[in-house]
mmCIF file of C-alpha atoms and ligand atoms in Angstrom:
data_model
loop_
_atom_site.group_PDB
_atom_site.id
_atom_site.type_symbol
_atom_site.label_atom_id
_atom_site.label_comp_id
_atom_site.label_asym_id
_atom_site.label_seq_id
_atom_site.Cartn_x
_atom_site.Cartn_y
_atom_site.Cartn_z
ATOM 1 C CA MET A 1 0.076 0.245 -0.099
ATOM 2 C CA ARG A 2 1.457 3.539 -1.236
ATOM 3 C CA ILE A 3 0.021 6.468 0.284
ATOM 4 C CA PHE A 4 0.830 9.698 -1.516
ATOM 5 C CA ARG A 5 -1.387 13.199 -1.985
ATOM 6 C CA TYR A 6 -2.059 15.365 -4.406
ATOM 7 C CA ILE A 7 -4.142 18.528 -5.006
ATOM 8 C CA ASP A 8 -7.831 17.790 -6.045
ATOM 9 C CA GLU A 9 -10.244 19.386 -8.448
ATOM 10 C CA ASN A 10 -11.667 21.632 -6.370
ATOM 11 C CA GLY A 11 -8.246 22.888 -5.118
ATOM 12 C CA ASN A 12 -7.610 20.602 -1.895
ATOM 13 C CA ILE A 13 -4.489 19.230 -0.427
ATOM 14 C CA THR A 14 -6.299 15.287 -1.080
ATOM 15 C CA LEU A 15 -4.234 12.454 1.307
ATOM 16 C CA ALA A 16 -4.074 9.266 -0.327
ATOM 17 C CA ALA A 17 -3.703 5.342 -0.618
ATOM 18 C CA MET A 18 -2.996 3.112 -3.717
ATOM 19 C CA ASN A 19 -3.007 -0.529 -3.468
ATOM 20 C CA ASP A 20 -1.330 -2.977 -5.513
ATOM 21 C CA GLN A 21 -4.116 -2.844 -8.229
ATOM 22 C CA ASN A 22 -2.862 0.180 -8.944
ATOM 23 C CA HIS A 23 -6.428 1.370 -7.755
ATOM 24 C CA MET A 24 -6.297 5.101 -6.196
ATOM 25 C CA PHE A 25 -8.781 6.298 -3.062
ATOM 26 C CA PRO A 26 -8.546 9.599 -1.362
ATOM 27 C CA LEU A 27 -8.423 9.700 2.191
ATOM 28 C CA ALA A 28 -10.189 11.298 5.913
ATOM 29 C CA TYR A 29 -6.893 11.800 7.405
ATOM 30 C CA ARG A 30 -4.819 15.611 6.862
ATOM 31 C CA ASP A 31 -1.350 13.485 6.935
ATOM 32 C CA PHE A 32 0.509 10.483 6.431
ATOM 33 C CA LEU A 33 1.981 11.739 10.249
ATOM 34 C CA HIS A 34 -2.423 11.736 10.879
ATOM 35 C CA LEU A 35 -3.067 8.598 9.248
ATOM 36 C CA VAL A 36 -0.133 7.353 11.545
ATOM 37 C CA GLU A 37 -2.104 8.184 15.015
ATOM 38 C CA GLU A 38 -5.469 7.345 14.025
ATOM 39 C CA ALA A 39 -3.569 3.771 13.863
ATOM 40 C CA GLU A 40 -1.802 3.366 16.651
ATOM 41 C CA LYS A 41 -5.343 5.447 18.419
ATOM 42 C CA GLN A 42 -6.677 2.584 17.122
ATOM 43 C CA GLY A 43 -4.678 -0.329 18.139
ATOM 44 C CA VAL A 44 -4.519 -1.495 14.432
ATOM 45 C CA THR A 45 -1.816 -1.063 12.324
ATOM 46 C CA PRO A 46 -1.619 1.534 9.100
ATOM 47 C CA LEU A 47 -1.827 -0.782 6.774
ATOM 48 C CA THR A 48 -4.860 -1.932 8.763
ATOM 49 C CA LEU A 49 -6.323 1.089 9.011
ATOM 50 C CA VAL A 50 -6.687 2.353 5.361
ATOM 51 C CA GLN A 51 -8.220 -1.095 4.332
ATOM 52 C CA GLN A 52 -10.832 -1.178 6.620
ATOM 53 C CA SER A 53 -10.877 2.953 5.109
ATOM 54 C CA ILE A 54 -11.270 2.285 1.697
ATOM 55 C CA GLN A 55 -13.272 -0.962 2.043
ATOM 56 C CA ASN A 56 -16.517 0.852 0.012
ATOM 57 C CA THR A 57 -15.506 3.904 -2.044
ATOM 58 C CA SER A 58 -14.792 4.011 -5.547
ATOM 59 C CA PRO A 59 -11.705 4.315 -6.855
ATOM 60 C CA LEU A 60 -10.062 7.426 -8.770
ATOM 61 C CA GLU A 61 -11.046 7.626 -12.517
ATOM 62 C CA THR A 62 -8.035 8.236 -13.252
ATOM 63 C CA SER A 63 -4.286 7.428 -13.094
ATOM 64 C CA LEU A 64 -1.672 8.322 -11.110
ATOM 65 C CA GLU A 65 0.354 10.681 -13.688
ATOM 66 C CA GLN A 66 -2.806 12.581 -13.968
ATOM 67 C CA LEU A 67 -2.552 13.597 -10.707
ATOM 68 C CA GLN A 68 -0.834 17.176 -8.974
ATOM 69 C CA LEU A 69 1.524 15.500 -6.908
ATOM 70 C CA LEU A 70 2.518 17.554 -3.790
ATOM 71 C CA VAL A 71 5.602 15.759 -2.061
ATOM 72 C CA PRO A 72 3.864 12.820 0.580
ATOM 73 C CA ILE A 73 5.169 13.879 3.578
ATOM 74 C CA GLU A 74 6.262 17.561 4.850
ATOM 75 C CA ALA A 75 9.765 16.420 6.678
ATOM 76 C CA PRO A 76 10.665 18.832 9.415
ATOM 77 C CA GLU A 77 14.539 17.670 8.752
ATOM 78 C CA VAL A 78 15.661 14.652 5.391
ATOM 79 C CA TRP A 79 19.294 13.752 7.038
ATOM 80 C CA ALA A 80 21.564 11.312 4.728
ATOM 81 C CA ALA A 81 23.641 8.797 4.889
ATOM 82 C CA GLY A 82 27.325 8.924 2.744
ATOM 83 C CA VAL A 83 29.493 6.107 1.207
ATOM 84 C CA THR A 84 26.946 3.106 2.019
ATOM 85 C CA TYR A 85 27.947 1.788 -1.293
ATOM 86 C CA GLU A 86 31.088 1.029 -2.573
ATOM 87 C CA ARG A 87 29.989 2.710 -5.686
ATOM 88 C CA SER A 88 29.840 6.037 -3.519
ATOM 89 C CA ARG A 89 33.002 5.449 -2.288
ATOM 90 C CA ASP A 90 34.974 4.930 -5.296
ATOM 91 C CA ALA A 91 33.028 7.814 -6.660
ATOM 92 C CA ARG A 92 33.702 9.900 -3.780
ATOM 93 C CA ASN A 93 37.680 8.847 -3.666
ATOM 94 C CA TYR A 94 37.914 10.027 -7.137
ATOM 95 C CA GLU A 95 36.559 13.265 -6.976
ATOM 96 C CA ALA A 96 38.829 13.600 -3.974
ATOM 97 C CA THR A 97 42.124 12.816 -4.989
ATOM 98 C CA GLY A 98 41.145 15.099 -8.649
ATOM 99 C CA GLY A 99 40.470 12.113 -10.651
ATOM 100 C CA LYS A 100 43.060 8.876 -9.370
ATOM 101 C CA LEU A 101 40.972 5.879 -10.080
ATOM 102 C CA ASP A 102 41.618 3.352 -6.674
ATOM 103 C CA ALA A 103 43.026 6.008 -5.115
ATOM 104 C CA LYS A 104 42.370 5.497 -0.898
ATOM 105 C CA THR A 105 41.470 8.456 1.151
ATOM 106 C CA PHE A 106 39.484 8.528 4.304
ATOM 107 C CA TYR A 107 36.340 7.559 2.244
ATOM 108 C CA ASP A 108 37.642 3.869 3.024
ATOM 109 C CA LYS A 109 38.239 4.187 6.495
ATOM 110 C CA VAL A 110 34.871 5.874 6.217
ATOM 111 C CA TYR A 111 33.008 2.852 4.262
ATOM 112 C CA ASP A 112 34.993 0.423 7.012
ATOM 113 C CA ALA A 113 34.172 2.580 9.820
ATOM 114 C CA GLU A 114 32.057 1.293 12.804
ATOM 115 C CA ARG A 115 30.549 5.129 12.551
ATOM 116 C CA PRO A 116 28.206 5.807 8.858
ATOM 117 C CA GLU A 117 28.541 8.936 7.705
ATOM 118 C CA LEU A 118 26.098 10.915 8.569
ATOM 119 C CA PHE A 119 24.833 14.475 7.341
ATOM 120 C CA MET A 120 22.217 16.679 7.048
ATOM 121 C CA LYS A 121 20.913 17.177 3.790
ATOM 122 C CA SER A 122 17.214 18.948 4.228
ATOM 123 C CA THR A 123 14.606 20.561 5.452
ATOM 124 C CA ALA A 124 11.378 20.917 4.470
ATOM 125 C CA ALA A 125 11.333 24.501 3.467
ATOM 126 C CA ARG A 126 14.207 23.204 0.076
ATOM 127 C CA THR A 127 12.488 20.076 -0.080
ATOM 128 C CA ILE A 128 10.519 20.066 -3.301
ATOM 129 C CA GLY A 129 8.273 16.811 -3.881
ATOM 130 C CA PRO A 130 8.236 14.709 -7.334
ATOM 131 C CA ASP A 131 7.232 17.154 -10.887
ATOM 132 C CA GLY A 132 9.000 20.066 -8.782
ATOM 133 C CA GLU A 133 12.036 22.047 -9.980
ATOM 134 C CA LEU A 134 15.529 20.917 -8.659
ATOM 135 C CA TYR A 135 17.800 23.747 -8.684
ATOM 136 C CA ILE A 136 21.727 23.119 -9.956
ATOM 137 C CA ARG A 137 23.562 25.932 -8.061
ATOM 138 C CA SER A 138 25.922 28.174 -9.916
ATOM 139 C CA ASP A 139 29.086 27.781 -8.382
ATOM 140 C CA SER A 140 29.678 23.904 -9.183
ATOM 141 C CA ASN A 141 29.907 22.242 -12.505
ATOM 142 C CA TRP A 142 29.756 19.714 -11.503
ATOM 143 C CA GLN A 143 26.456 18.283 -10.427
ATOM 144 C CA ILE A 144 24.854 15.102 -9.824
ATOM 145 C CA PRO A 145 21.689 13.119 -9.061
ATOM 146 C CA GLU A 146 22.165 11.043 -5.925
ATOM 147 C CA PRO A 147 19.373 8.067 -6.087
ATOM 148 C CA GLU A 148 18.691 6.808 -2.409
ATOM 149 C CA LEU A 149 16.134 5.180 -1.024
ATOM 150 C CA GLY A 150 14.800 7.650 2.213
ATOM 151 C CA LEU A 151 13.209 6.006 5.376
ATOM 152 C CA VAL A 152 10.161 7.602 6.923
ATOM 153 C CA LEU A 153 10.620 7.693 10.954
ATOM 154 C CA ASN A 154 9.148 8.880 13.607
ATOM 155 C CA LYS A 155 10.761 10.827 16.789
ATOM 156 C CA GLU A 156 11.951 7.146 18.055
ATOM 157 C CA GLY A 157 12.777 6.685 14.908
ATOM 158 C CA LYS A 158 11.237 3.854 13.952
ATOM 159 C CA ILE A 159 10.644 3.325 10.214
ATOM 160 C CA LEU A 160 6.816 3.847 9.153
ATOM 161 C CA GLY A 161 7.319 3.590 5.112
ATOM 162 C CA TYR A 162 10.367 3.829 2.486
ATOM 163 C CA THR A 163 10.039 6.965 -0.363
ATOM 164 C CA ALA A 164 12.496 7.151 -2.827
ATOM 165 C CA GLY A 165 14.840 10.655 -2.919
ATOM 166 C CA ASN A 166 17.338 12.789 -4.605
ATOM 167 C CA ASP A 167 20.616 13.790 -2.578
ATOM 168 C CA LEU A 168 21.047 16.341 -4.967
ATOM 169 C CA SER A 169 25.389 16.684 -4.548
ATOM 170 C CA CYS A 170 27.709 18.650 -6.369
ATOM 171 C CA ARG A 171 30.890 16.891 -6.292
ATOM 172 C CA ASP A 172 33.621 19.449 -7.704
ATOM 173 C CA ILE A 173 32.398 21.376 -4.250
ATOM 174 C CA GLU A 174 32.630 18.401 -2.487
ATOM 175 C CA GLY A 175 35.688 16.806 -3.612
ATOM 176 C CA GLU A 176 37.901 20.151 -2.924
ATOM 177 C CA ASN A 177 37.380 19.951 0.346
ATOM 178 C CA PRO A 178 35.308 17.818 2.889
ATOM 179 C CA LEU A 179 34.516 21.177 5.749
ATOM 180 C CA TYR A 180 32.326 22.415 2.024
ATOM 181 C CA LEU A 181 30.610 19.123 1.994
ATOM 182 C CA PRO A 182 26.877 21.164 3.896
ATOM 183 C CA GLN A 183 27.755 23.739 0.164
ATOM 184 C CA ALA A 184 27.517 20.522 -1.599
ATOM 185 C CA LYS A 185 24.268 18.908 -0.501
ATOM 186 C CA ILE A 186 22.557 22.178 1.239
ATOM 187 C CA TRP A 187 20.686 25.065 -0.618
ATOM 188 C CA LYS A 188 17.638 25.721 -1.981
ATOM 189 C CA ASN A 189 15.536 23.044 -3.654
ATOM 190 C CA SER A 190 18.632 20.865 -3.632
ATOM 191 C CA CYS A 191 16.882 17.630 -1.759
ATOM 192 C CA SER A 192 12.950 15.939 -3.278
ATOM 193 C CA ILE A 193 11.145 13.245 -2.413
ATOM 194 C CA GLY A 194 8.057 11.397 -3.178
ATOM 195 C CA PRO A 195 6.093 10.575 -5.822
ATOM 196 C CA VAL A 196 4.828 8.199 -2.087
ATOM 197 C CA ILE A 197 5.474 6.320 1.194
ATOM 198 C CA ARG A 198 5.338 2.557 0.491
ATOM 199 C CA LEU A 199 3.882 1.477 4.502
ATOM 200 C CA ALA A 200 6.665 -0.107 5.903
ATOM 201 C CA GLU A 201 4.585 -2.665 6.563
ATOM 202 C CA THR A 202 4.218 -3.962 3.076
ATOM 203 C CA VAL A 203 7.378 -4.052 1.933
ATOM 204 C CA GLN A 204 7.964 -7.747 2.663
ATOM 205 C CA ASP A 205 12.732 -6.845 1.798
ATOM 206 C CA PRO A 206 13.487 -3.635 1.926
ATOM 207 C CA TYR A 207 17.400 -5.134 1.424
ATOM 208 C CA SER A 208 16.341 -6.113 -2.105
ATOM 209 C CA LEU A 209 14.593 -3.043 -3.409
ATOM 210 C CA GLN A 210 15.883 -2.637 -7.412
ATOM 211 C CA ILE A 211 16.963 1.023 -8.137
ATOM 212 C CA THR A 212 17.376 2.562 -11.131
ATOM 213 C CA CYS A 213 18.170 6.373 -12.317
ATOM 214 C CA LYS A 214 17.709 8.162 -15.890
ATOM 215 C CA ILE A 215 18.841 11.957 -17.220
ATOM 216 C CA HIS A 216 17.253 12.328 -20.510
ATOM 217 C CA ARG A 217 18.488 16.262 -21.953
ATOM 218 C CA ASN A 218 16.896 17.313 -24.872
ATOM 219 C CA GLY A 219 14.474 13.955 -25.251
ATOM 220 C CA GLU A 220 17.599 12.251 -25.462
ATOM 221 C CA LYS A 221 18.387 9.604 -22.662
ATOM 222 C CA MET A 222 22.060 10.923 -20.810
ATOM 223 C CA VAL A 223 22.086 7.935 -18.639
ATOM 224 C CA GLU A 224 21.201 5.055 -17.160
ATOM 225 C CA GLY A 225 22.166 3.059 -14.308
ATOM 226 C CA THR A 226 20.751 0.466 -12.255
ATOM 227 C CA ALA A 227 21.950 -1.002 -8.712
ATOM 228 C CA ASN A 228 20.572 -2.601 -5.930
ATOM 229 C CA THR A 229 19.299 -2.091 -2.069
ATOM 230 C CA SER A 230 20.793 -5.420 -2.310
ATOM 231 C CA GLN A 231 24.408 -3.789 -2.515
ATOM 232 C CA LEU A 232 24.109 -1.182 0.826
ATOM 233 C CA LYS A 233 27.229 -1.899 3.272
ATOM 234 C CA ARG A 234 24.642 -1.646 6.432
ATOM 235 C CA LYS A 235 21.464 -1.826 8.418
ATOM 236 C CA TYR A 236 18.623 0.827 8.381
ATOM 237 C CA ASP A 237 18.378 0.102 11.685
ATOM 238 C CA GLU A 238 22.500 0.465 12.247
ATOM 239 C CA LEU A 239 21.561 3.783 10.330
ATOM 240 C CA VAL A 240 19.022 5.226 12.153
ATOM 241 C CA SER A 241 20.023 4.391 15.651
ATOM 242 C CA TYR A 242 23.263 6.701 14.482
ATOM 243 C CA LEU A 243 21.020 9.333 14.349
ATOM 244 C CA ILE A 244 18.728 9.338 16.929
ATOM 245 C CA ARG A 245 21.702 9.017 19.636
ATOM 246 C CA ASP A 246 21.769 11.882 22.324
ATOM 247 C CA ASN A 247 20.166 13.993 19.240
ATOM 248 C CA ILE A 248 16.210 15.343 19.267
ATOM 249 C CA ILE A 249 14.219 13.841 15.542
ATOM 250 C CA PHE A 250 11.544 14.846 14.784
ATOM 251 C CA ASP A 251 7.995 12.942 13.288
ATOM 252 C CA GLY A 252 8.164 12.210 9.277
ATOM 253 C CA THR A 253 11.587 12.499 9.635
ATOM 254 C CA VAL A 254 13.529 10.830 6.080
ATOM 255 C CA LEU A 255 16.877 9.539 6.249
ATOM 256 C CA LEU A 256 18.253 8.636 3.129
ATOM 257 C CA THR A 257 20.030 5.910 3.006
ATOM 258 C CA GLY A 258 22.796 6.985 0.187
ATOM 259 C CA THR A 259 24.025 6.108 -2.930
ATOM 260 C CA CYS A 260 24.657 3.042 -4.940
ATOM 261 C CA ILE A 261 24.703 5.685 -8.807
ATOM 262 C CA VAL A 262 26.725 7.183 -10.140
ATOM 263 C CA PRO A 263 26.701 9.090 -13.274
ATOM 264 C CA PRO A 264 29.891 8.275 -15.985
ATOM 265 C CA ASN A 265 32.917 11.266 -14.057
ATOM 266 C CA GLU A 266 31.849 13.885 -16.657
ATOM 267 C CA PHE A 267 28.597 14.036 -16.745
ATOM 268 C CA THR A 268 27.038 17.242 -15.356
ATOM 269 C CA LEU A 269 23.458 17.998 -14.548
ATOM 270 C CA GLN A 270 22.085 21.249 -17.196
ATOM 271 C CA ASP A 271 19.976 23.476 -16.548
ATOM 272 C CA GLY A 272 16.523 22.500 -18.960
ATOM 273 C CA ASP A 273 17.548 18.371 -18.077
ATOM 274 C CA GLN A 274 15.096 15.629 -16.894
ATOM 275 C CA VAL A 275 15.727 12.867 -13.219
ATOM 276 C CA GLU A 276 13.604 10.122 -13.046
ATOM 277 C CA ILE A 277 14.246 8.135 -9.814
ATOM 278 C CA GLU A 278 12.766 5.153 -9.688
ATOM 279 C CA ILE A 279 12.808 2.549 -7.269
ATOM 280 C CA SER A 280 10.654 -0.622 -7.119
ATOM 281 C CA GLU A 281 7.523 -1.099 -4.585
ATOM 282 C CA ILE A 282 8.286 2.926 -4.344
ATOM 283 C CA GLY A 283 7.548 3.923 -8.494
ATOM 284 C CA VAL A 284 9.405 7.310 -9.971
ATOM 285 C CA LEU A 285 10.953 10.618 -9.033
ATOM 286 C CA SER A 286 10.925 12.989 -11.875
ATOM 287 C CA ASN A 287 12.059 15.845 -11.515
ATOM 288 C CA PRO A 288 13.530 19.013 -14.066
ATOM 289 C CA ILE A 289 16.589 20.347 -13.384
ATOM 290 C CA ARG A 290 16.153 24.600 -13.311
ATOM 291 C CA GLN A 291 20.216 27.024 -13.606
ATOM 292 C CA ARG A 292 19.077 30.300 -11.493
ATOM 293 C CA VAL A 293 20.548 33.039 -12.270
ATOM 294 C CA LYS A 294 24.679 33.553 -11.315
ATOM 295 C CA GLN A 295 25.544 35.021 -7.946
ATOM 296 C CA THR A 296 28.568 36.788 -7.488
ATOM 297 C CA ALA A 297 29.589 37.292 -3.845
ATOM 298 C CA SER A 298 30.105 41.195 -3.457
ATOM 299 C CA VAL A 299 31.354 42.494 -0.365
ATOM 300 C CA SER A 300 30.314 46.394 -0.127
HETATM 301 O O1 DO4 B 1 30.894 11.856 1.286
HETATM 302 C C1 DO4 B 1 29.633 12.683 0.978
HETATM 303 C C2 DO4 B 1 27.867 12.152 0.315
HETATM 304 C C3 DO4 B 1 27.725 10.537 -0.038
HETATM 305 C C4 DO4 B 1 26.734 10.506 -0.104
HETATM 306 O O2 DO4 B 1 25.951 11.565 0.108
HETATM 307 C C5 DO4 B 1 26.546 9.160 -0.586
HETATM 308 O O3 DO4 B 1 27.113 8.156 -0.743
HETATM 309 O O4 DO4 B 1 25.294 8.692 -1.078
HETATM 310 MG MG1 MG B 2 24.269 11.061 -0.814
#
């Protein structure tokens, strides 16, 4: 069962569920967290509550693609794990050593270390949903999407659901100096999540999800990559346990679990590109790329 939000024909923000037959049903809950809260109050799981709610209702007569979708949850914070897949470790080594293949750096250390790399990626105001515009930075010449599985958490760190996320990143800024990581990761519209949240209880094996990323330019496919969450070095609970350690996190926090797909080293995103991230059992998160007007620092 997948949960999403859209704007209905009267302009109302509506929560809805999509079942395994792709039938979609509006729900009477304000948002995803309200649904989870009501399920808890009634002593049932979110899946049971949704099944009860849609029992005698008719499905929407449209498709997901035709709806005006919104971000499935206004996550107060989006955190991210890094260097959780070999592919990411190798790409980070490449950019940190000015393009050496097979170089060894501190990224090897973090890949093997007990403590994972975790960083703050985004906030609700910086995060966009399906079909929203992702902005590339004006001061970077090497920018790529990072397709990642996202965990939707409650404030105790329980995994409520799974979504797709794009940890848009600047390889040149990150490679120049690891202390620049926040600038390589966080800016306006640098993160997207969606299109849906798959209820955790309806995912049989979150370690066997197929992730595909495609980038189109002027109608032509420039990049296509595929990987699987079975290649993840760590466990989801392990990442969450470090996130919540001595920390405060909020209901609806999203934790991105790291990238397993990196475009070829010579590739950088451009204005007008279209990025599609597909995760099996979740769906396709699609976003256009926009280059905003170049900003130069001025000192008066
Ligand atoms: O160390 C930098 C971040 C790496 C990252 O975002 C990833 O592996 O997905
Ligand atoms: Mg990442």
